[in-house]
Short mmCIF file of C-alpha atoms and ligand atoms in Angstrom, two decimals:
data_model
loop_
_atom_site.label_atom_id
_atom_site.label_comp_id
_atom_site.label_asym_id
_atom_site.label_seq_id
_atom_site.Cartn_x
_atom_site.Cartn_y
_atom_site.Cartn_z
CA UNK A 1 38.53 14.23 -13.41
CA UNK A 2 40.35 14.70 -10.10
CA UNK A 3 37.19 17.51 -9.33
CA UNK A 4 34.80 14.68 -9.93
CA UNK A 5 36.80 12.66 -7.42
CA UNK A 6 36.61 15.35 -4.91
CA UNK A 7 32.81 15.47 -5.81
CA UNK A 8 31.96 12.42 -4.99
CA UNK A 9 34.31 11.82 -1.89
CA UNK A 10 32.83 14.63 -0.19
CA UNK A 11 29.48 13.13 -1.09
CA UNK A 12 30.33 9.85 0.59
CA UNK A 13 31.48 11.71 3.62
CA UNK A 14 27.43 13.63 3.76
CA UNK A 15 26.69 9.88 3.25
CA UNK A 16 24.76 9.66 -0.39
CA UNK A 17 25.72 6.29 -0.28
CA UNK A 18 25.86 3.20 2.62
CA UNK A 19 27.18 -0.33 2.38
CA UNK A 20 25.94 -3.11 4.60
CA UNK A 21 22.35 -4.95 4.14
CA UNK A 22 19.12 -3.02 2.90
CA UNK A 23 16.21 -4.86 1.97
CA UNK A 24 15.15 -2.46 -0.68
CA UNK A 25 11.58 -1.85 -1.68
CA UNK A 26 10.71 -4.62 -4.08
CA UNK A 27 12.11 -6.96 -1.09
CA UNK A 28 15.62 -7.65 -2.97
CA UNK A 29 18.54 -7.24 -0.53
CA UNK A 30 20.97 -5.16 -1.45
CA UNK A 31 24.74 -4.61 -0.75
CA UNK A 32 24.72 -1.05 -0.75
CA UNK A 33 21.97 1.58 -0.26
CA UNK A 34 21.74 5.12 -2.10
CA UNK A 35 19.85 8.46 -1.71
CA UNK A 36 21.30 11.53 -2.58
CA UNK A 37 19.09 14.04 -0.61
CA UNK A 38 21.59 14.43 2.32
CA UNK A 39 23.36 16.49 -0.84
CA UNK A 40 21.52 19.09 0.08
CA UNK A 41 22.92 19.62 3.33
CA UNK A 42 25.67 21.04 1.77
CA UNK A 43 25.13 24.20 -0.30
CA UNK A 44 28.56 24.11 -1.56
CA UNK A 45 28.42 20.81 -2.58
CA UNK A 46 24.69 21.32 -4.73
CA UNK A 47 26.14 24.10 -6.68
CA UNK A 48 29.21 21.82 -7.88
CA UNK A 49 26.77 19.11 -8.91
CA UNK A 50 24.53 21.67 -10.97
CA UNK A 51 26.89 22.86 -12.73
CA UNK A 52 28.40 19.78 -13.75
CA UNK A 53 24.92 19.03 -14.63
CA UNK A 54 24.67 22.03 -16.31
CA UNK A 55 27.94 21.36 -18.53
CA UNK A 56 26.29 17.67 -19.12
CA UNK A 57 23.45 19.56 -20.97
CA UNK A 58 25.62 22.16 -22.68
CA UNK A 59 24.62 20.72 -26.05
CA UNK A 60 21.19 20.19 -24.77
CA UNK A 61 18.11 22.52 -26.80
CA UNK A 62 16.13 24.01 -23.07
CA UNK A 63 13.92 27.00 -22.46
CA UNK A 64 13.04 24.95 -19.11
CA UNK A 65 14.03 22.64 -15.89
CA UNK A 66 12.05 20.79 -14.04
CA UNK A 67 13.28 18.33 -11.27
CA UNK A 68 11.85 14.52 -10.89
CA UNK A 69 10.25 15.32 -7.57
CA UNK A 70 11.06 15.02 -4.48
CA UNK A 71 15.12 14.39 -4.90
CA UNK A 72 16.08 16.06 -7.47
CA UNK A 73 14.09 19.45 -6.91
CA UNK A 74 16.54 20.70 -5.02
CA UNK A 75 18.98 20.21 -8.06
CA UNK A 76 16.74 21.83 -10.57
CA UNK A 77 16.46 24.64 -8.65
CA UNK A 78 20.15 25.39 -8.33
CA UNK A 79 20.55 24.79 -11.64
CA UNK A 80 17.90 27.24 -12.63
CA UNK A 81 19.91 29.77 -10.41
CA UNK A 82 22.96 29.08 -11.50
CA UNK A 83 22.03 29.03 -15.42
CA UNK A 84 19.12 31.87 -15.26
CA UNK A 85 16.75 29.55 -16.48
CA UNK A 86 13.06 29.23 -15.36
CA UNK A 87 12.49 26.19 -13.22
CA UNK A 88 9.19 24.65 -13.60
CA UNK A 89 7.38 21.87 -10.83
CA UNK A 90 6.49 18.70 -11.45
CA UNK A 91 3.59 18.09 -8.72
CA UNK A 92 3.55 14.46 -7.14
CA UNK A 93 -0.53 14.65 -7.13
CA UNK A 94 -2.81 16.64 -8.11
CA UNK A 95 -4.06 19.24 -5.36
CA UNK A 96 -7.76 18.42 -5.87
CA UNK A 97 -8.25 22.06 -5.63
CA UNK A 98 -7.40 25.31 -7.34
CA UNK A 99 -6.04 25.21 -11.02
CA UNK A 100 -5.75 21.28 -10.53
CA UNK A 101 -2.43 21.93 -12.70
CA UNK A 102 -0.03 19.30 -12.88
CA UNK A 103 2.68 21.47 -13.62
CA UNK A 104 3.69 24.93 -11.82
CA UNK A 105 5.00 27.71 -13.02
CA UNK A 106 5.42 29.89 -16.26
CA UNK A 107 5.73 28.38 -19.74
CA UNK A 108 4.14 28.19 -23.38
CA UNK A 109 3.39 25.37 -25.70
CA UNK A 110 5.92 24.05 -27.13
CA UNK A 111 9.13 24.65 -24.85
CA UNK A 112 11.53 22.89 -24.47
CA UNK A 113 12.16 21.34 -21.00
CA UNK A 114 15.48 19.92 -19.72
CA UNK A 115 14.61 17.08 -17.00
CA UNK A 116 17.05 16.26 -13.81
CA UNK A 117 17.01 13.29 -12.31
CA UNK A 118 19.07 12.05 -8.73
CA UNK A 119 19.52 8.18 -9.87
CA UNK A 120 18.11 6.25 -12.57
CA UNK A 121 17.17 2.84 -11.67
CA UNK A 122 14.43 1.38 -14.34
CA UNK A 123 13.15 4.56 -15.73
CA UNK A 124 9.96 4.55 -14.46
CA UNK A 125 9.76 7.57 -12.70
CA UNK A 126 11.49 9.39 -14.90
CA UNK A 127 9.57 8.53 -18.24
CA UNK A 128 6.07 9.05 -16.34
CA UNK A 129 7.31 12.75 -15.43
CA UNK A 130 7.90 13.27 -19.20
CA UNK A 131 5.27 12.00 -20.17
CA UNK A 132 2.94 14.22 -17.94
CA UNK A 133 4.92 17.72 -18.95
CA UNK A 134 4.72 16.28 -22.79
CA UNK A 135 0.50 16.50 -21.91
CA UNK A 136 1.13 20.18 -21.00
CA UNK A 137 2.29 20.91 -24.05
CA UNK A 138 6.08 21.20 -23.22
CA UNK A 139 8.53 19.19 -25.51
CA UNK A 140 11.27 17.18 -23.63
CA UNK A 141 14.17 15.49 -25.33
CA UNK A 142 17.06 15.97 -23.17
CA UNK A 143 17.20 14.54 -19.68
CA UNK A 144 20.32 14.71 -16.90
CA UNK A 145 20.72 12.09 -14.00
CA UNK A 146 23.58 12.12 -11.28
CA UNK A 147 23.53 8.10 -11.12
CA UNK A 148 22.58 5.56 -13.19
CA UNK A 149 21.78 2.31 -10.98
CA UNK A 150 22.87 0.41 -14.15
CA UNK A 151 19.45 -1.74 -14.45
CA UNK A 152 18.31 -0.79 -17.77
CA UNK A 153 16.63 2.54 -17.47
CA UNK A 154 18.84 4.49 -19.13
CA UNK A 155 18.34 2.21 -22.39
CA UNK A 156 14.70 2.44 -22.13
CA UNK A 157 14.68 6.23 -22.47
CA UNK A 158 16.87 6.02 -25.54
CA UNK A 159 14.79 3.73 -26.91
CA UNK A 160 11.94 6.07 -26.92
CA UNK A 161 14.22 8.92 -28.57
CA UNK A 162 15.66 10.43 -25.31
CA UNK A 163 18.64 11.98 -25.36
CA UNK A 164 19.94 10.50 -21.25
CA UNK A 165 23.22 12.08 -20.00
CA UNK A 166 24.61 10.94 -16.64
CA UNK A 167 27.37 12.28 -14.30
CA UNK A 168 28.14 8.63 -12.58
CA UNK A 169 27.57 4.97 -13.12
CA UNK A 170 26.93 2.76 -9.64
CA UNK A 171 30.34 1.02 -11.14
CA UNK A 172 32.12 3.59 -11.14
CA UNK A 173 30.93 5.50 -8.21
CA UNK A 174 32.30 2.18 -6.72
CA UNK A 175 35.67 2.01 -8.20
CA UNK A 176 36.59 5.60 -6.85
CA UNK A 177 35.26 4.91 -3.40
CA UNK A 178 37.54 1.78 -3.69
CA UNK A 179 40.52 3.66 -5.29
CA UNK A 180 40.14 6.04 -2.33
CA UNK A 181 40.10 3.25 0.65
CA UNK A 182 36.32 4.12 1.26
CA UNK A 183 35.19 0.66 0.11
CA UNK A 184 37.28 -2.80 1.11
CA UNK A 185 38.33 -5.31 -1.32
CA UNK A 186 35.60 -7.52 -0.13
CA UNK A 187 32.79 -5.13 -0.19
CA UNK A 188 34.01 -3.90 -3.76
CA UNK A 189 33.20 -7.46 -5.12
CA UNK A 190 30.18 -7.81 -2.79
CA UNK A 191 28.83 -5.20 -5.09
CA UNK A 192 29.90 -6.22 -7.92
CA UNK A 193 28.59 -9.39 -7.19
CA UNK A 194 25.17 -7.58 -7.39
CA UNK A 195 25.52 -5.44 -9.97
CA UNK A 196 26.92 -8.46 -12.13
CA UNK A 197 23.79 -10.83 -11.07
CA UNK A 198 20.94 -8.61 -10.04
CA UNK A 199 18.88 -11.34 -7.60
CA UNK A 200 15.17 -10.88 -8.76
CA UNK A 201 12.62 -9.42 -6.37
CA UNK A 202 11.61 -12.31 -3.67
CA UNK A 203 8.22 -13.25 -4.70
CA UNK A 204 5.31 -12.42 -2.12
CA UNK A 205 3.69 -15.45 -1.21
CA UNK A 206 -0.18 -15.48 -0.18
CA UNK A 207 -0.47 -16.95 2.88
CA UNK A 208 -3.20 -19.32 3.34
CA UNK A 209 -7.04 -18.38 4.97
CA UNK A 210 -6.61 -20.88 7.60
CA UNK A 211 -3.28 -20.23 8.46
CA UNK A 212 -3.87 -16.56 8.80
CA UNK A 213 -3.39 -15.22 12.41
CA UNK A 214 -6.97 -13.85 12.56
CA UNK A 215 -7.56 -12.41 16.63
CA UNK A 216 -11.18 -11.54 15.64
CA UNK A 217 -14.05 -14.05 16.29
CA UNK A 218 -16.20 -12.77 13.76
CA UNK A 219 -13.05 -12.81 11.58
CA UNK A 220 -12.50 -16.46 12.48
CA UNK A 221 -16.05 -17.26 11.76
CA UNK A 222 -16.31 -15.76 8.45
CA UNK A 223 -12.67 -18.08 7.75
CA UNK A 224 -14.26 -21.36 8.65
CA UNK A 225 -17.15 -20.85 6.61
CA UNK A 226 -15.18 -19.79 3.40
CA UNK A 227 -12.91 -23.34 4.29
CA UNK A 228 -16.22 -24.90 4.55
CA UNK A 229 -18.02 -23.44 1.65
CA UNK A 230 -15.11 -23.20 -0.22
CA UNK A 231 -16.23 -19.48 -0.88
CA UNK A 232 -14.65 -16.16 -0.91
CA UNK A 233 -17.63 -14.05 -1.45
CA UNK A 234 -19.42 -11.90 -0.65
CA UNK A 235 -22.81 -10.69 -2.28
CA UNK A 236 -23.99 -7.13 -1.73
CA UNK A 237 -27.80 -7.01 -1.45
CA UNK A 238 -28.64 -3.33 -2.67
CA UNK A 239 -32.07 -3.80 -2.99
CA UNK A 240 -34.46 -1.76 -2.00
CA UNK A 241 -37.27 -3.87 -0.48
CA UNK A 242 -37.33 -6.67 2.45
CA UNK A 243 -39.38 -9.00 -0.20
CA UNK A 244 -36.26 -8.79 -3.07
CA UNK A 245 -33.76 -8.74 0.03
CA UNK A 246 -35.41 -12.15 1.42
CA UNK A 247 -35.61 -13.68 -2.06
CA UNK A 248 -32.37 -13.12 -2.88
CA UNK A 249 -30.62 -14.39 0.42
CA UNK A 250 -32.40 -17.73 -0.24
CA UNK A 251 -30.85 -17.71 -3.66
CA UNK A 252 -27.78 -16.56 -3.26
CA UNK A 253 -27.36 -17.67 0.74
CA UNK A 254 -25.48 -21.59 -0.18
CA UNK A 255 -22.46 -19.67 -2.06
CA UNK A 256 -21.79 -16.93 0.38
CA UNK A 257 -19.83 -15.92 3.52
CA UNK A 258 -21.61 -13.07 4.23
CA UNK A 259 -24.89 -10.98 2.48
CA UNK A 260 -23.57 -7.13 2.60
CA UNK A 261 -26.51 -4.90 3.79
CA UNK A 262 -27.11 -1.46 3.35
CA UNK A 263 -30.16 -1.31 5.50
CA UNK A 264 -30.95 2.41 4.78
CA UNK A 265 -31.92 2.15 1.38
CA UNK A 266 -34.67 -0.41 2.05
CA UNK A 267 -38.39 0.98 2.01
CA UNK A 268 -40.31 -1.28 4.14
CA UNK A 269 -37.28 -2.18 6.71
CA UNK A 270 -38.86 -3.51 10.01
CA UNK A 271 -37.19 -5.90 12.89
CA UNK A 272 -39.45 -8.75 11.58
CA UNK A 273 -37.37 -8.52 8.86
CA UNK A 274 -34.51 -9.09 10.25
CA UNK A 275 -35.85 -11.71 12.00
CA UNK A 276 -36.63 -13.65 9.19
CA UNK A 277 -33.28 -12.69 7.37
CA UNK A 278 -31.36 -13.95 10.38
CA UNK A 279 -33.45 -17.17 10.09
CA UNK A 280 -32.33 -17.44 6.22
CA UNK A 281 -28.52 -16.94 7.72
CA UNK A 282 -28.31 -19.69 9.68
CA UNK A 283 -29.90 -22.00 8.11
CA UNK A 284 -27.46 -21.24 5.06
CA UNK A 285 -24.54 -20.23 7.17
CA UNK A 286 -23.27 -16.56 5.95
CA UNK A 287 -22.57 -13.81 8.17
CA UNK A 288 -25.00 -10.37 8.42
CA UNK A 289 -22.39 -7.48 6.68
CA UNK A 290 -23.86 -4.04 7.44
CA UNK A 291 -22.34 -2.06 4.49
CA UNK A 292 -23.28 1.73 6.87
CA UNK A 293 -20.01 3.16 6.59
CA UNK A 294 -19.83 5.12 9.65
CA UNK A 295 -17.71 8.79 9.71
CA UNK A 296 -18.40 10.65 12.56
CA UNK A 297 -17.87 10.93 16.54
CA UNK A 298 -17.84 8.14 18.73
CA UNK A 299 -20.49 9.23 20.35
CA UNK A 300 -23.01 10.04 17.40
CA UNK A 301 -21.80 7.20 15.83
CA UNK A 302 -22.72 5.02 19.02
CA UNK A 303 -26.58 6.18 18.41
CA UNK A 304 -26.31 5.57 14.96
CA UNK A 305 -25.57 1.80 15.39
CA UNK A 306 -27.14 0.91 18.57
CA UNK A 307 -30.43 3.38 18.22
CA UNK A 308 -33.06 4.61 15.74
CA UNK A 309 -35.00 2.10 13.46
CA UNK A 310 -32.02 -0.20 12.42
CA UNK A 311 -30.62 -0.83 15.71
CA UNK A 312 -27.84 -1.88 13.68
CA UNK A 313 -25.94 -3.84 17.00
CA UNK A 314 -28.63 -5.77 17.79
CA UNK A 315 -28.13 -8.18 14.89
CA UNK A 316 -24.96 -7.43 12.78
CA UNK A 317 -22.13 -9.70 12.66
CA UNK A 318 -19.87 -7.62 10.69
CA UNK A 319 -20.33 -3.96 9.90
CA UNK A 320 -18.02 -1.13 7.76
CA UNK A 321 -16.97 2.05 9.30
CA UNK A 322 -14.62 4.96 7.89
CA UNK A 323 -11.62 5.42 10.30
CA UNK A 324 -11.81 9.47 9.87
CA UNK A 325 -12.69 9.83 13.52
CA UNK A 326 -9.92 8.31 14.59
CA UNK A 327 -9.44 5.31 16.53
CA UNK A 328 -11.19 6.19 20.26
CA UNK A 329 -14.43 6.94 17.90
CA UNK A 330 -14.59 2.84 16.94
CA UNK A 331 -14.74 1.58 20.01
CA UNK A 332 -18.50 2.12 20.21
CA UNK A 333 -18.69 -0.64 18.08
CA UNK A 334 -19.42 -3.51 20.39
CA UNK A 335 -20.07 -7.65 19.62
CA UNK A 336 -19.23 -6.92 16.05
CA UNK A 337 -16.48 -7.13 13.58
CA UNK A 338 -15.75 -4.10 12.02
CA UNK A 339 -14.14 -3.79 8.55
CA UNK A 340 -12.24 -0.16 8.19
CA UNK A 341 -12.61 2.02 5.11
CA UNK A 342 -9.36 2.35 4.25
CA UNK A 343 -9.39 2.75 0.33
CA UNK A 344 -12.14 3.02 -1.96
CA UNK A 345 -12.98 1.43 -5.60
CA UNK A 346 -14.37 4.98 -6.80
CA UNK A 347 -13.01 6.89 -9.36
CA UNK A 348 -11.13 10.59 -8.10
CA UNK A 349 -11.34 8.86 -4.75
CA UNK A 350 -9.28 10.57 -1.97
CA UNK A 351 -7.59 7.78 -0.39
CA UNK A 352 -4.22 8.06 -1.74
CA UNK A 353 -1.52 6.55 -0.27
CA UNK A 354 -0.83 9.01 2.09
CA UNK A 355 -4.65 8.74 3.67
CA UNK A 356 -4.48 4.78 3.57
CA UNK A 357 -1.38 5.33 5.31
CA UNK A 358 -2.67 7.31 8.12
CA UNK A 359 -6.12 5.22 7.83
CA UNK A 360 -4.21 1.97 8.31
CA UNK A 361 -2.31 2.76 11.84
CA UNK A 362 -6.12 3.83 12.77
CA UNK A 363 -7.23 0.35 12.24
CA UNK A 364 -4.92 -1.90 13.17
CA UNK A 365 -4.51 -0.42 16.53
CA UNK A 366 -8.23 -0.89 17.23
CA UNK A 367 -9.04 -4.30 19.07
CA UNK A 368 -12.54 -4.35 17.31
CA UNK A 369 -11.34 -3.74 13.41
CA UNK A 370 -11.13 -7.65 11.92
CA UNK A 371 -10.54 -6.47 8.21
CA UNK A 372 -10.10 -3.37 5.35
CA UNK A 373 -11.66 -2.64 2.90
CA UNK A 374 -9.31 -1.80 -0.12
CA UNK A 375 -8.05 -2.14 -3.67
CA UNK A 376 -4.72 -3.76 -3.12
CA UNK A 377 -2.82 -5.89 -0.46
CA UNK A 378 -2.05 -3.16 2.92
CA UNK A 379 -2.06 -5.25 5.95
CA UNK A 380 -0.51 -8.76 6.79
CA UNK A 381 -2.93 -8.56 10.36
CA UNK A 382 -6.21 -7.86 9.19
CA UNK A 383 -8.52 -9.38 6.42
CA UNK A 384 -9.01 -8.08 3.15
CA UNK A 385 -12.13 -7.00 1.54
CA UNK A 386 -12.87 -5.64 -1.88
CA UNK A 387 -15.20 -4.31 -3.70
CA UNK A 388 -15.47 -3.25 -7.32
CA UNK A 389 -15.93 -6.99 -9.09
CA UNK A 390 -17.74 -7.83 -11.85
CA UNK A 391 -17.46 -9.70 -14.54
CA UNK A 392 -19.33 -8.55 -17.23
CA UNK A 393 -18.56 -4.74 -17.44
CA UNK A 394 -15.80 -2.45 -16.09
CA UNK A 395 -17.66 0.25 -14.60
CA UNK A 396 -20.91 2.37 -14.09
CA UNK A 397 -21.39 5.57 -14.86
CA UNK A 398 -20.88 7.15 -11.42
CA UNK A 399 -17.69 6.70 -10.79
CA UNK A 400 -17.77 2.80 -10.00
CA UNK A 401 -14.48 0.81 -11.63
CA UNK A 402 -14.28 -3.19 -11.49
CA UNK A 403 -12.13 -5.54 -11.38
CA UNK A 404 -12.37 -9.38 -11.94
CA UNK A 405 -12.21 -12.08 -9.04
CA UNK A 406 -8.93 -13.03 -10.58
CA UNK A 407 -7.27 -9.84 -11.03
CA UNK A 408 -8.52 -9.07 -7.18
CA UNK A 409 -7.44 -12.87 -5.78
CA UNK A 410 -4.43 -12.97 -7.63
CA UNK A 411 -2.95 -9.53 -8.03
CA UNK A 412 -3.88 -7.87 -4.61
CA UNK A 413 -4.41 -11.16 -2.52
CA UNK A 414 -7.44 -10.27 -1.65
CA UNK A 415 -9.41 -12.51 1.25
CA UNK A 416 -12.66 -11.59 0.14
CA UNK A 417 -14.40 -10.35 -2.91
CA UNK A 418 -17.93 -7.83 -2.67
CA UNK A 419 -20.37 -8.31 -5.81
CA UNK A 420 -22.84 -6.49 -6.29
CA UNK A 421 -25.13 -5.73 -9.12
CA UNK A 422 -23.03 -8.44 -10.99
CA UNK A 423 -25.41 -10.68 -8.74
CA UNK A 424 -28.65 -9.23 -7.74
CA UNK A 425 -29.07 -7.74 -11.37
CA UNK A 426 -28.18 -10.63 -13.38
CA UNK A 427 -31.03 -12.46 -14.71
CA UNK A 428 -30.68 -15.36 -12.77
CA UNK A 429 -28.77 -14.33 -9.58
CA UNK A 430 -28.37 -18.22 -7.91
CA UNK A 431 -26.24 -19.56 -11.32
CA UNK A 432 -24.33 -16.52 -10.70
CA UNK A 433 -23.55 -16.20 -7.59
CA UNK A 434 -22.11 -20.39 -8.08
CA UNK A 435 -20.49 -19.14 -11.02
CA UNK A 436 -18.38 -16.09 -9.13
CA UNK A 437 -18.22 -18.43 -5.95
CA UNK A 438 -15.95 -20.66 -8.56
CA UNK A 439 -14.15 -18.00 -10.23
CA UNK A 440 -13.32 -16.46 -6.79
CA UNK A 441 -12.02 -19.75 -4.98
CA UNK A 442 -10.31 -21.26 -8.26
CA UNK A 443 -8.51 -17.83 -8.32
CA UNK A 444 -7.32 -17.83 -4.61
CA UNK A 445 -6.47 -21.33 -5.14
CA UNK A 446 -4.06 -20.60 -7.95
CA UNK A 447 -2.53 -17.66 -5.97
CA UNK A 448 -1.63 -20.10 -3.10
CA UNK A 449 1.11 -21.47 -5.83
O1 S5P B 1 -14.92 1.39 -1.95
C1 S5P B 1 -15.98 0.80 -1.89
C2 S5P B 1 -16.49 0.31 -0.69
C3 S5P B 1 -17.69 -0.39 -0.70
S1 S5P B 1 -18.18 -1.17 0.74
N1 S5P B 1 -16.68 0.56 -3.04
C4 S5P B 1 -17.87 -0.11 -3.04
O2 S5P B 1 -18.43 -0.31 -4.12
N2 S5P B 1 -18.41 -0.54 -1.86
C5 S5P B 1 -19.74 -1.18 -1.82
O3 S5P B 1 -19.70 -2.38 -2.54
C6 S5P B 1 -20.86 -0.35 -2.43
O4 S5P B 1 -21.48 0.48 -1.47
C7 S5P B 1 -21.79 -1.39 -2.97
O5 S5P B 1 -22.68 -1.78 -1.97
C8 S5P B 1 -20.90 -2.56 -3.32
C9 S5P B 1 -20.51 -2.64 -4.76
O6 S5P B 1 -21.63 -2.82 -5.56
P1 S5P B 1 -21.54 -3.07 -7.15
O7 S5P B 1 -22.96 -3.10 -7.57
O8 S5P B 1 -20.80 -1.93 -7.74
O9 S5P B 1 -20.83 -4.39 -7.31
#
């Protein structure tokens, strides 16, 4: 008992655990904050909690650990020391590259793998870690956790079968710091408080299109005619010659904000073209969206968009460009909005979070980038674009996955919404372009409340 004390005092003192105001990640504020990676700071200090953990599982059947990554890898590993038992790793992603393993290390079918966990909150992370060493053909039933956050998670692995042992509850982890003058009277019912009536996560509000704090003309433009048309879409003309390309932008042209473009792919481009395309765009009011994706150096890209046979920047309003380059290599783009790559709908795509991470300080710290394009709500600044919508199937054959307007308009917030062959290959691509022009604005509508 009084070695658990001393545990967890020193613990406080490395500072596992804060109390104040923290606005955690789902947006709930919270009385007190904790992360127990400062724990290993103190070598001393790891070894006592492994082996406690380590007499937690003493009944426990384990040929195996394996640490919820990243906190509690640390643990497992001292634990493996400690015990003699073979630590196995639990990757975050997959490499991409190499063995494409999940899992690291030695181990055969059928093992049995004891699973360590720093705090337990809902379960989630914990139960998707079992779940991927149960597909390498390990068994888990036994599972340790330093702290259980008290919200349920614990219950949900038992539920399943899980055998879930844990060194401290939140409550009591707050009772000793209390007992030992670390925590006031006031701030030990503060908690409480929480822990008694857990607020619910603040719900994100979408904030309207024409209250949005757009700096972009082109981004402005393409607003006021969505509030005009009542429209949030875009079609994406991938056809392949001027004569389909013109047809369609006089079908589809009343229910659009902008006609996507990717120029390359038609056979008999010409500037006369464009000349009569542009006529077609005014007269229906949409914006010209040259889907050409740049990637490369400012300068080569400069050539690509001002030069050859497209002379892309003579007559784009909007055009896409990957951010890869980094940001000096977008400012090229001049007299057009540019809508950064910063996640794509494609299946195995590499823009994890880490790269739309990265991607997004790219683009919102160039003047000339008005929007994204992405899967899910990243910036409050710039518009959102995405593709991957159709109604009638969920996916090609090449990688392509879709969603519907309403999962996109409701569940990511999305501005606007890219159709492609859901248009231009339906049998009568006018009725449906009205049809998702409804289904898109109905659904933003009903995320507004
Ligand atoms: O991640 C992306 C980005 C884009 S711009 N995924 C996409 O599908 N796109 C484009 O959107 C793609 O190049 C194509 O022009 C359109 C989707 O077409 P659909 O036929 O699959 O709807």
């Amino acid at each position: 008992m009084q070695q658990r004390e001393d545990f967890l005092l020193k613990a406080y003192e490395l500072g596992i655990i804060k109390f104040g105001n923290f606005t955690l990640k789902s947006g709930i504020e919270s009385p007190f904050y904790v992360d127990l990676r400062p724990l290993s700071s103190s070598p001393q200090l790891l070894k006592t909690l492994a082996n406690n953990l380590l007499e937690l599982a003493d009944d426990a059947p384990y040929d195996l650990i394996c640490g919820v990554p990243y906190a509690a890898l640390p643990m497992g590993t001292t634990m493996s020391l400690a015990s003699g038992t073979p630590l196995i790793i639990k990757r975050k992603e997959n490499k991409g590259y190499g063995t494409k393993r999940m899992v690291e290390g030695v181990y055969e079918d059928g093992q049995n793998c004891l699973l360590v966990e720093d705090v337990i909150t809902s379960g989630q992370s914990l139960l998707e870690t079992i779940d991927e060493i149960e597909r390498e053909g390990l068994n888990v039933t036994d599972c340790v956790v330093v702290l259980d956050r008290e919200q349920g998670g614990i219950e949900k692995l038992k539920k399943k079968g899980y055998t879930v042992k844990t060194l401290f509850t939140i409550n009591e982890v707050i009772e000793i710091l209390h007992r030992y003058h670390r925590l006031s009277d006031g701030e030990l019912s503060r908690v409480k408080n929480f822990l008694n009536n857990p607020p619910a996560p603040p719900e994100v509000k979408r904030v309207p299109l024409e209250q949005k704090q757009i700096q972009h003309p082109v981004g402005k433009r393409l607003v006021d005619i969505a509030l005009k048309k009542k429209s949030n879409l875009i079609a994406s003309a991938d056809v392949i010659t001027t004569a389909e390309l013109l047809k369609l932008a006089e079908e589809v042209g009343d229910h659009v904000v902008a006609l996507k473009l990717h120029t390359d792919i038609i056979k008999d481009f010409s500037m006369d073209f464009i000349e009569n395309l542009k006529k077609i765009a005014k007269e229906k009011d949409f914006l010209l969206f040259e889907d050409r994706k740049f990637a490369d150096i400012g300068n080569t890209q400069e050539l690509q968009y001002k030069e050859g046979i497209y002379k892309i920047g003579s007559w784009a309003d909007m055009i896409t460009s990957h951010v890869i380059a980094g940001e000096e290599s977008l400012k090229v783009f001049d007299n057009v909005g540019v809508v950064a790559i910063v996640e794509m709908s494609s299946k195995g795509t590499l823009t994890d979070d880490y790269y739309i991470g990265k991607a997004l300080n790219v683009a919102e710290s160039a003047p000339n980038v008005m929007g994204v394009v992405a899967q899910r709500k990243v910036s409050d600044d710039l518009l959102l674009f995405t593709p991957g919508v159709n109604i009638s199937t969920s996916g090609d054959n090449k990688g392509q996955q879709y969603n519907t307007p309403e999962r996109v308009m409701r569940g990511y917030h999305t501005d606007f919404m890219i159709v492609g062959r859901g248009i231009y290959q339906s049998a009568n691509p006018k009725e449906v372009a009205q049809e998702y022009q409804s289904l898109g604005w109905a659904a933003y509508e009903a995320s507004l409340s």
